[in-house]
XYZ file of C-alpha atoms in Angstrom:
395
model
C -79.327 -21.706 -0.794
C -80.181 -19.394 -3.485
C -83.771 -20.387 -5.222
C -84.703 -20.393 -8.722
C -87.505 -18.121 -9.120
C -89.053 -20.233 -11.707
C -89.188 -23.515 -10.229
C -87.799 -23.219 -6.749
C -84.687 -25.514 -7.780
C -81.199 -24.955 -5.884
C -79.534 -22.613 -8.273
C -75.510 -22.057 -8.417
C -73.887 -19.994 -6.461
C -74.226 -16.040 -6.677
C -71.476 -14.172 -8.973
C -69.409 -11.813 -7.319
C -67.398 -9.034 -8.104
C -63.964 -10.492 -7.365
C -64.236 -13.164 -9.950
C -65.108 -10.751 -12.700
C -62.294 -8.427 -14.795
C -64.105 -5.379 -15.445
C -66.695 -3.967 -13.403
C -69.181 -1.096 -14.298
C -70.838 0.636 -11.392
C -74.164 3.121 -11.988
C -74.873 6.029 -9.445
C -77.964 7.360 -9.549
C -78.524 11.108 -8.704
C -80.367 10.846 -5.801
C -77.715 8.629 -4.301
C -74.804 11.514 -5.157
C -77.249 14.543 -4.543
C -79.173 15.560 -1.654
C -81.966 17.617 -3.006
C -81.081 20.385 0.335
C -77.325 20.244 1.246
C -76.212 18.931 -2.523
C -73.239 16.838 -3.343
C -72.689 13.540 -0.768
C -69.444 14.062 -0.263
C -69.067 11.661 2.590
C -70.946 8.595 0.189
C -68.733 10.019 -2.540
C -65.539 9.343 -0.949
C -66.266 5.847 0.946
C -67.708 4.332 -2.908
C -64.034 5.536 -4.447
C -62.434 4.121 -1.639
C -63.974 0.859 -2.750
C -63.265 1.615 -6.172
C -59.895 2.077 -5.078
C -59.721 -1.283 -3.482
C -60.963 -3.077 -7.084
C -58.507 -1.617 -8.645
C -56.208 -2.676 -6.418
C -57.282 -6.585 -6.798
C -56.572 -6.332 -10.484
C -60.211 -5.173 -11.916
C -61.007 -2.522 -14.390
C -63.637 -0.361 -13.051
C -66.177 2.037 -15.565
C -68.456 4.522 -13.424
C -71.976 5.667 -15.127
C -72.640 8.752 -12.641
C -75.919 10.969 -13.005
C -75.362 14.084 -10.994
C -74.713 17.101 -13.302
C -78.727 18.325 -13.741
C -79.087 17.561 -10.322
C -75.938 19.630 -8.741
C -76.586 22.423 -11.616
C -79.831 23.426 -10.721
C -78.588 23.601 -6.986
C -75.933 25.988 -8.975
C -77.848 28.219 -10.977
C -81.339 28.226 -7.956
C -83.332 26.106 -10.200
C -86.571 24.342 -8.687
C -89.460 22.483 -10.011
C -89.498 20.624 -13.566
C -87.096 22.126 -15.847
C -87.725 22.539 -19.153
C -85.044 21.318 -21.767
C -82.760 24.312 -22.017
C -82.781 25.076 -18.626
C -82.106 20.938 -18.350
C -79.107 21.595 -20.428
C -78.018 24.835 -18.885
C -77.556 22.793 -15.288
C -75.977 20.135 -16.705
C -73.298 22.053 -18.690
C -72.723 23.694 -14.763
C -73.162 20.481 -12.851
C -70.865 18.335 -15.090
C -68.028 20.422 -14.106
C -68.870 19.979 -10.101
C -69.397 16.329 -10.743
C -66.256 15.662 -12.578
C -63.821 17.713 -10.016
C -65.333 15.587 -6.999
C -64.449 12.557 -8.654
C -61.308 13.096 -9.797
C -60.417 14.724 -6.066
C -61.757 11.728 -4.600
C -59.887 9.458 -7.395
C -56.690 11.522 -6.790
C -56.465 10.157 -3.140
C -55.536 7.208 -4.393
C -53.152 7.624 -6.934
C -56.375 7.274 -10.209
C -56.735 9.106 -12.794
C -60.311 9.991 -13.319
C -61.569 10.349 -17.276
C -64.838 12.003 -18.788
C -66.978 10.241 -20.742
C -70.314 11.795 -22.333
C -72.479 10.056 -24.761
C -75.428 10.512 -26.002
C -78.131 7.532 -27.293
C -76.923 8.285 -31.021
C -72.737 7.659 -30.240
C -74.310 3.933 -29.076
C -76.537 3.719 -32.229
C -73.803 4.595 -35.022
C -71.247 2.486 -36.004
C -68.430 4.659 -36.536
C -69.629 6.429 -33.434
C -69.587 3.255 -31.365
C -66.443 1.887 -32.374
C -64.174 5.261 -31.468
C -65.889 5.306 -28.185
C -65.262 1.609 -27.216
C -62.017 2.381 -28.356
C -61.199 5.310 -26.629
C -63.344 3.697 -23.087
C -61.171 0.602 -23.602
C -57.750 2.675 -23.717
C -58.173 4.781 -20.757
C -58.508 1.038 -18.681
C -55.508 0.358 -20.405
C -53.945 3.657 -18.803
C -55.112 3.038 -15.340
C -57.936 5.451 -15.743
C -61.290 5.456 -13.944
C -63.509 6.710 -16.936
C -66.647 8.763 -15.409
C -69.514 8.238 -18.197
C -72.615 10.199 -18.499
C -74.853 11.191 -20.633
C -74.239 14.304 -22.648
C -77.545 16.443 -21.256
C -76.024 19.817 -22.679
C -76.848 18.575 -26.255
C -79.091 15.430 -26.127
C -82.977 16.374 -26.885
C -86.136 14.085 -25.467
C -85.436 12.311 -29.293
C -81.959 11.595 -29.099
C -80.884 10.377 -25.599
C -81.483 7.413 -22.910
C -82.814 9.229 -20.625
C -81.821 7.102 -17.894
C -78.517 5.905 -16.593
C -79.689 2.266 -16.367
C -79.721 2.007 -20.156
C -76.468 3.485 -20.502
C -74.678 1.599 -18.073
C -76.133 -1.650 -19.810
C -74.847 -0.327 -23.297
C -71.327 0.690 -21.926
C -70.839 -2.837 -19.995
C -71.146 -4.031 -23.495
C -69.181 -1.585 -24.962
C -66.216 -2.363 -22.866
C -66.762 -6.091 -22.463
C -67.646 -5.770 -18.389
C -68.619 -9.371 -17.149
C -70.150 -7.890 -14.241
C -72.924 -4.734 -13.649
C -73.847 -2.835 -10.353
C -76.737 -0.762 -10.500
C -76.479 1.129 -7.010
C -80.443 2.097 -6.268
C -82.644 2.821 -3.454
C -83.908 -0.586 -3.153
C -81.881 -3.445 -2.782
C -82.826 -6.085 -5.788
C -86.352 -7.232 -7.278
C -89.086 -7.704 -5.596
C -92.740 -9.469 -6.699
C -93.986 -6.117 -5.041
C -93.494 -2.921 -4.197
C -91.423 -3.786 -0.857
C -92.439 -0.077 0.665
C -95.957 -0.667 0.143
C -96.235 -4.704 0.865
C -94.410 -6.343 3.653
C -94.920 -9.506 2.034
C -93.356 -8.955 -1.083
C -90.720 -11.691 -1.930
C -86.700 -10.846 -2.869
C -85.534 -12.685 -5.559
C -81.767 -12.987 -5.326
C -81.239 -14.553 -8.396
C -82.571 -14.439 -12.131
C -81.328 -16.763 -14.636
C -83.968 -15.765 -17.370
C -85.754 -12.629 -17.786
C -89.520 -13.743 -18.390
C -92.787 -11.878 -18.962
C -93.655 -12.477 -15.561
C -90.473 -10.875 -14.542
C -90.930 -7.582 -16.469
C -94.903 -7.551 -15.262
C -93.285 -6.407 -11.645
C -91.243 -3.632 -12.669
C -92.386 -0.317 -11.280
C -92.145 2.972 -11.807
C -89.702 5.831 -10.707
C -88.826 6.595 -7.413
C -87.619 9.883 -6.475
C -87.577 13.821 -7.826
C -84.037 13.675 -9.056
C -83.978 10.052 -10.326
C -85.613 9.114 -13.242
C -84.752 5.153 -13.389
C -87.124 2.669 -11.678
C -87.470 -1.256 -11.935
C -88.772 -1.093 -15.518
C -85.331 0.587 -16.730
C -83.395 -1.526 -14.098
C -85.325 -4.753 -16.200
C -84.303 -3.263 -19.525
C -81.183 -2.824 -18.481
C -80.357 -6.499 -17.186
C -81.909 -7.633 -20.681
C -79.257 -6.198 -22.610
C -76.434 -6.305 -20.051
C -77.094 -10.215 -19.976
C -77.236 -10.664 -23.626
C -74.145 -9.479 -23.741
C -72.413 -12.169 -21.382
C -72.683 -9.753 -18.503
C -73.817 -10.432 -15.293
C -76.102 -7.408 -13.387
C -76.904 -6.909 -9.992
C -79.307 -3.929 -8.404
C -78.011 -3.625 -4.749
C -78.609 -0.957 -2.252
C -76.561 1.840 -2.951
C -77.492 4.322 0.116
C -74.854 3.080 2.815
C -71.314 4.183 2.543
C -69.001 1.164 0.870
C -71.992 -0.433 -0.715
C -69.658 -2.245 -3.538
C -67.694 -3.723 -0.123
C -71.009 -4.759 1.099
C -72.724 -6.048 -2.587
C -68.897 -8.019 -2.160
C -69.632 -9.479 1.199
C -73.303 -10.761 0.574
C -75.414 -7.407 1.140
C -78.799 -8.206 -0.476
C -79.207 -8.097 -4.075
C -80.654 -9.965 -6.640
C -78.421 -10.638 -9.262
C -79.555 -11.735 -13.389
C -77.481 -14.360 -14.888
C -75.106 -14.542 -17.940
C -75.423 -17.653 -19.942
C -71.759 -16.927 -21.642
C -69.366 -14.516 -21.140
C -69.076 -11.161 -22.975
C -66.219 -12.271 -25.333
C -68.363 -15.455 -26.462
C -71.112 -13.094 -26.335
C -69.713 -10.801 -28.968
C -67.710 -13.010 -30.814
C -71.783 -15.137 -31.505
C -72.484 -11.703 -32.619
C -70.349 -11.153 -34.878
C -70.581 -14.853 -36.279
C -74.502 -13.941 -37.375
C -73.158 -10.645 -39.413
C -74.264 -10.806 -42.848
C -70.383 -9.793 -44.547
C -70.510 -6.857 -46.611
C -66.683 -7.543 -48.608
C -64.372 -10.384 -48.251
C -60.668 -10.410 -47.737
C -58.654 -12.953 -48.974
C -55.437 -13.464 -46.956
C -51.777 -15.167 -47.488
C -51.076 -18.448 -45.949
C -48.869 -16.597 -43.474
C -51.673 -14.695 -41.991
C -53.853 -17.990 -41.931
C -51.077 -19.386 -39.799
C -51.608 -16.576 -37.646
C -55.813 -16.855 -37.114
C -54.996 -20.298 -35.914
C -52.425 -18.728 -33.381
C -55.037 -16.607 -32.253
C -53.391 -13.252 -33.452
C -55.262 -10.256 -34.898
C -55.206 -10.169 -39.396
C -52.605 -7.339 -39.934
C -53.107 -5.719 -43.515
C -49.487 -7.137 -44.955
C -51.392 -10.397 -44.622
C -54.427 -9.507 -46.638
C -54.109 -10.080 -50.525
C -57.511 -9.087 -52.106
C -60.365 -7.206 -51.329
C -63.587 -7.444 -52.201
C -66.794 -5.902 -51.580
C -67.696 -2.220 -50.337
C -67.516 -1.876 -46.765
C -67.210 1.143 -44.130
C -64.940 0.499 -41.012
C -66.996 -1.269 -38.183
C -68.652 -3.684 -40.955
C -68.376 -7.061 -40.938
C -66.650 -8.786 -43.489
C -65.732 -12.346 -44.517
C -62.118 -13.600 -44.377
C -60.787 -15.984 -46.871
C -57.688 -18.113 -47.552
C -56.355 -18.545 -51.067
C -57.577 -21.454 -51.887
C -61.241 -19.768 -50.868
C -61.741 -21.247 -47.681
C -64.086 -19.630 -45.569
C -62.063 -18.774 -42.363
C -63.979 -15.910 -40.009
C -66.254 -13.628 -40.052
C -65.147 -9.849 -38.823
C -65.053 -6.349 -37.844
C -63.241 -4.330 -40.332
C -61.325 -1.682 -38.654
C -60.903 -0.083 -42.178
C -63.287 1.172 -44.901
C -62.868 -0.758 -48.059
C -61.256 2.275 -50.041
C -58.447 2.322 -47.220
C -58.203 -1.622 -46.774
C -57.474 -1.526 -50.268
C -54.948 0.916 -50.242
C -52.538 -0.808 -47.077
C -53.686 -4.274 -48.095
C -49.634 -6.137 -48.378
C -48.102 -3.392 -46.473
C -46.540 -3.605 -42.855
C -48.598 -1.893 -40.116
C -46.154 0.924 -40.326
C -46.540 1.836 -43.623
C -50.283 2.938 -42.885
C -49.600 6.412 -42.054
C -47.626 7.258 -44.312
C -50.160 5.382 -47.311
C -53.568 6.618 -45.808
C -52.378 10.012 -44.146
C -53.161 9.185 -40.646
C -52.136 6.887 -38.463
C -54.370 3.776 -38.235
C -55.332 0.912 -36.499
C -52.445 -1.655 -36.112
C -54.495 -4.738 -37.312
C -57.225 -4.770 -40.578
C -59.101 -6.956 -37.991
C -58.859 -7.295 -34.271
C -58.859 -10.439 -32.505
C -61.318 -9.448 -30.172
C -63.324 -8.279 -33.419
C -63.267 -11.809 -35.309
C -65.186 -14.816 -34.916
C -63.011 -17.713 -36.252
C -64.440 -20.883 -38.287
C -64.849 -24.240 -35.792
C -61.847 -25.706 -37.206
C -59.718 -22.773 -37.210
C -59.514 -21.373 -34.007
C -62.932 -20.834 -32.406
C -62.926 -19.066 -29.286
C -66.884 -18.729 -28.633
C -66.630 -20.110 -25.386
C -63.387 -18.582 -24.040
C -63.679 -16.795 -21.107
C -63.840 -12.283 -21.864
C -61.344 -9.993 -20.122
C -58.678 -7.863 -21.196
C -57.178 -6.848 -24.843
C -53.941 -8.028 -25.684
């Protein structure tokens, strides 16, 4: 039985990755790189190979890969600590290496590997935010295996995570993941050090993230890894707040998702809801910035659970930018939802009454479909409120 580390209760049963929907998977660089013979090629090729198998079972699967500092430097004979431009100058080598190995290794298997680089700020803006969900979340669509990293060729100390952890945390939320692997060289928390006390107790499972929790975080661990438990800790915090479940696993042996699958050691930290209810709460404690008022039609539609297309929207109110929340309204002024506008108020303005294909030829490009996704709108209790629905995939 698993124990509650608070109170030494029986706790439910572990999650696993076979009863989540979309998976994201971290690799740190010192798992992909060996600091004398380079690239892993052989722990490369078994982890696709697993990824292949995922994606065979019907999950989507996001990898957060370090690697390009790490196999650039090998590259361009760089030791010791590099200073930021030579930090940049390996990457912009090493992110080509990195990205041909995993699309060779994808290309076995009949996937389509994608390239992903973000930087802190593309998680902090709006605008920023909402194109790269957008983009992350049509490449699963696609059948694609997006490779994410951070953009090291033009993030600076002030501007980027500057660990993987972090960013794997912000894209699970990004792309609605209800599960989190963080592949590292030890395998889960521990009340100590394990390599320097032998009687350090695992804790396999987490359901809240307490101070007394965070007080055994460490530091880093290796030259080319810059994550330790304190990131790892950070990372669970907003991976869990966002209805996704994280686990930190051993990530040295070859097929370690396989093993994390069949009951390697981990400790795993609990969602209390999943990442749809997560967001949709979210989104229900957005202060509104304009207000659309909609047709009886589209009304009829909310309660059907379909997305607010702008030929049902009949006023607008308010000055908002697309990504802002926004308050939706019947006729009769009936508060209805509360939502993401996937137009600025200028543009909703312009389409509002016209069909969806119209748009391009009102606004000059070609649009988003809906005024408001469905994923993007949290509906009033009597409506159609969905805050406890399970997440998944768009439709």
């Amino acid at each position: 039985m698993v124990t509650d580390l608070k109170h030494g209760a029986a706790a439910t049963t572990l999650p696993r990755l076979s009863t989540g929907k979309r998976v994201v998977v971290k690799i740190g660089s010192a798992l992909l790189v060996d600091a004398e013979q380079g690239l892993r090629l052989e722990w490369l090729r078994a982890l696709i190979d697993d990824v292949a198998l995922m994606r065979a079972s019907g999950l989507d699967v996001v990898l957060v890969s370090s690697g390009s500092i790490a196999l650039g430097r090998e590259v361009l004979h760089l030791s010791g600590r590099l200073v930021l431009e030579e930090a940049q100058a390996a990457a912009a080598v090493g992110q080509i290496a990195l990205s041909r190995s995993y699309a060779e290794a994808l290309e076995t298997h009949g996937i389509s590997a994608a390239q992903v680089l973000l930087t802190l700020a593309d998680t902090q803006d709006r605008r920023r935010y909402l194109n790269g969900r957008e983009t992350l979340r049509t490449l699963l669509k696609l059948g694609c295996v997006p490779i994410v990293n951070e953009n090291d060729t033009v993030a600076t100390d002030e501007i980027r995570y500057g660990d993987n952890d972090r960013l794997a945390a912000r894209v699970a939320l990004m792309v609605g993941a209800d599960r989190l692997v963080l592949l590292s060289d030890v395998d889960g928390l521990y009340s100590a050090d394990p390599r320097k006390d032998p009687a350090a107790r695992h804790f396999p499972l987490i359901e809240e993230i307490t101070p007394e929790i965070e007080a055994m975080a460490g530091g880093a661990g290796t030259a080319h890894s810059k994550g330790g438990m304190k990131t790892k800790i950070e990372a669970a915090k907003t991976a869990t707040s966002g209805g996704c479940a994280m686990a930190i696993t051993l990530g040295a042996p070859l097929r370690p998702l396989s093993a994390l699958e069949n009951g390697a050691r981990a400790s795993w930290f609990a969602a209390t809801k999943s990442p749809k209810a997560a967001r949709k709460q979210w989104i229900a404690g957005m202060k509104p910035l304009g207000v659309l008022t909609i047709d009886d039609g589209a009304v009829a539609a909310l309660a059907r659970g379909k997305s607010l297309l702008p030929a049902g929207v009949r006023t607008i109110a308010g000055k908002f930018e697309r990504g802002d929340a926004v308050e939706i309204r019947s006729m009769d002024g009936a508060h209805l939802a509360t939502a993401l506008s996937a137009y600025s108020s200028v543009e909703a303005a312009q389409i509002a009454g016209h069909h969806s294909q119209e748009v391009e030829a009102i606004l000059g490009f070609s649009g988003r479909v809906a005024m408001a996704h469905r994923d993007d709108m949290a509906l009033r209790d009597d409506t159609r409120n969905d805050l406890t629905a399970d997440g998944g995939r768009n439709g």
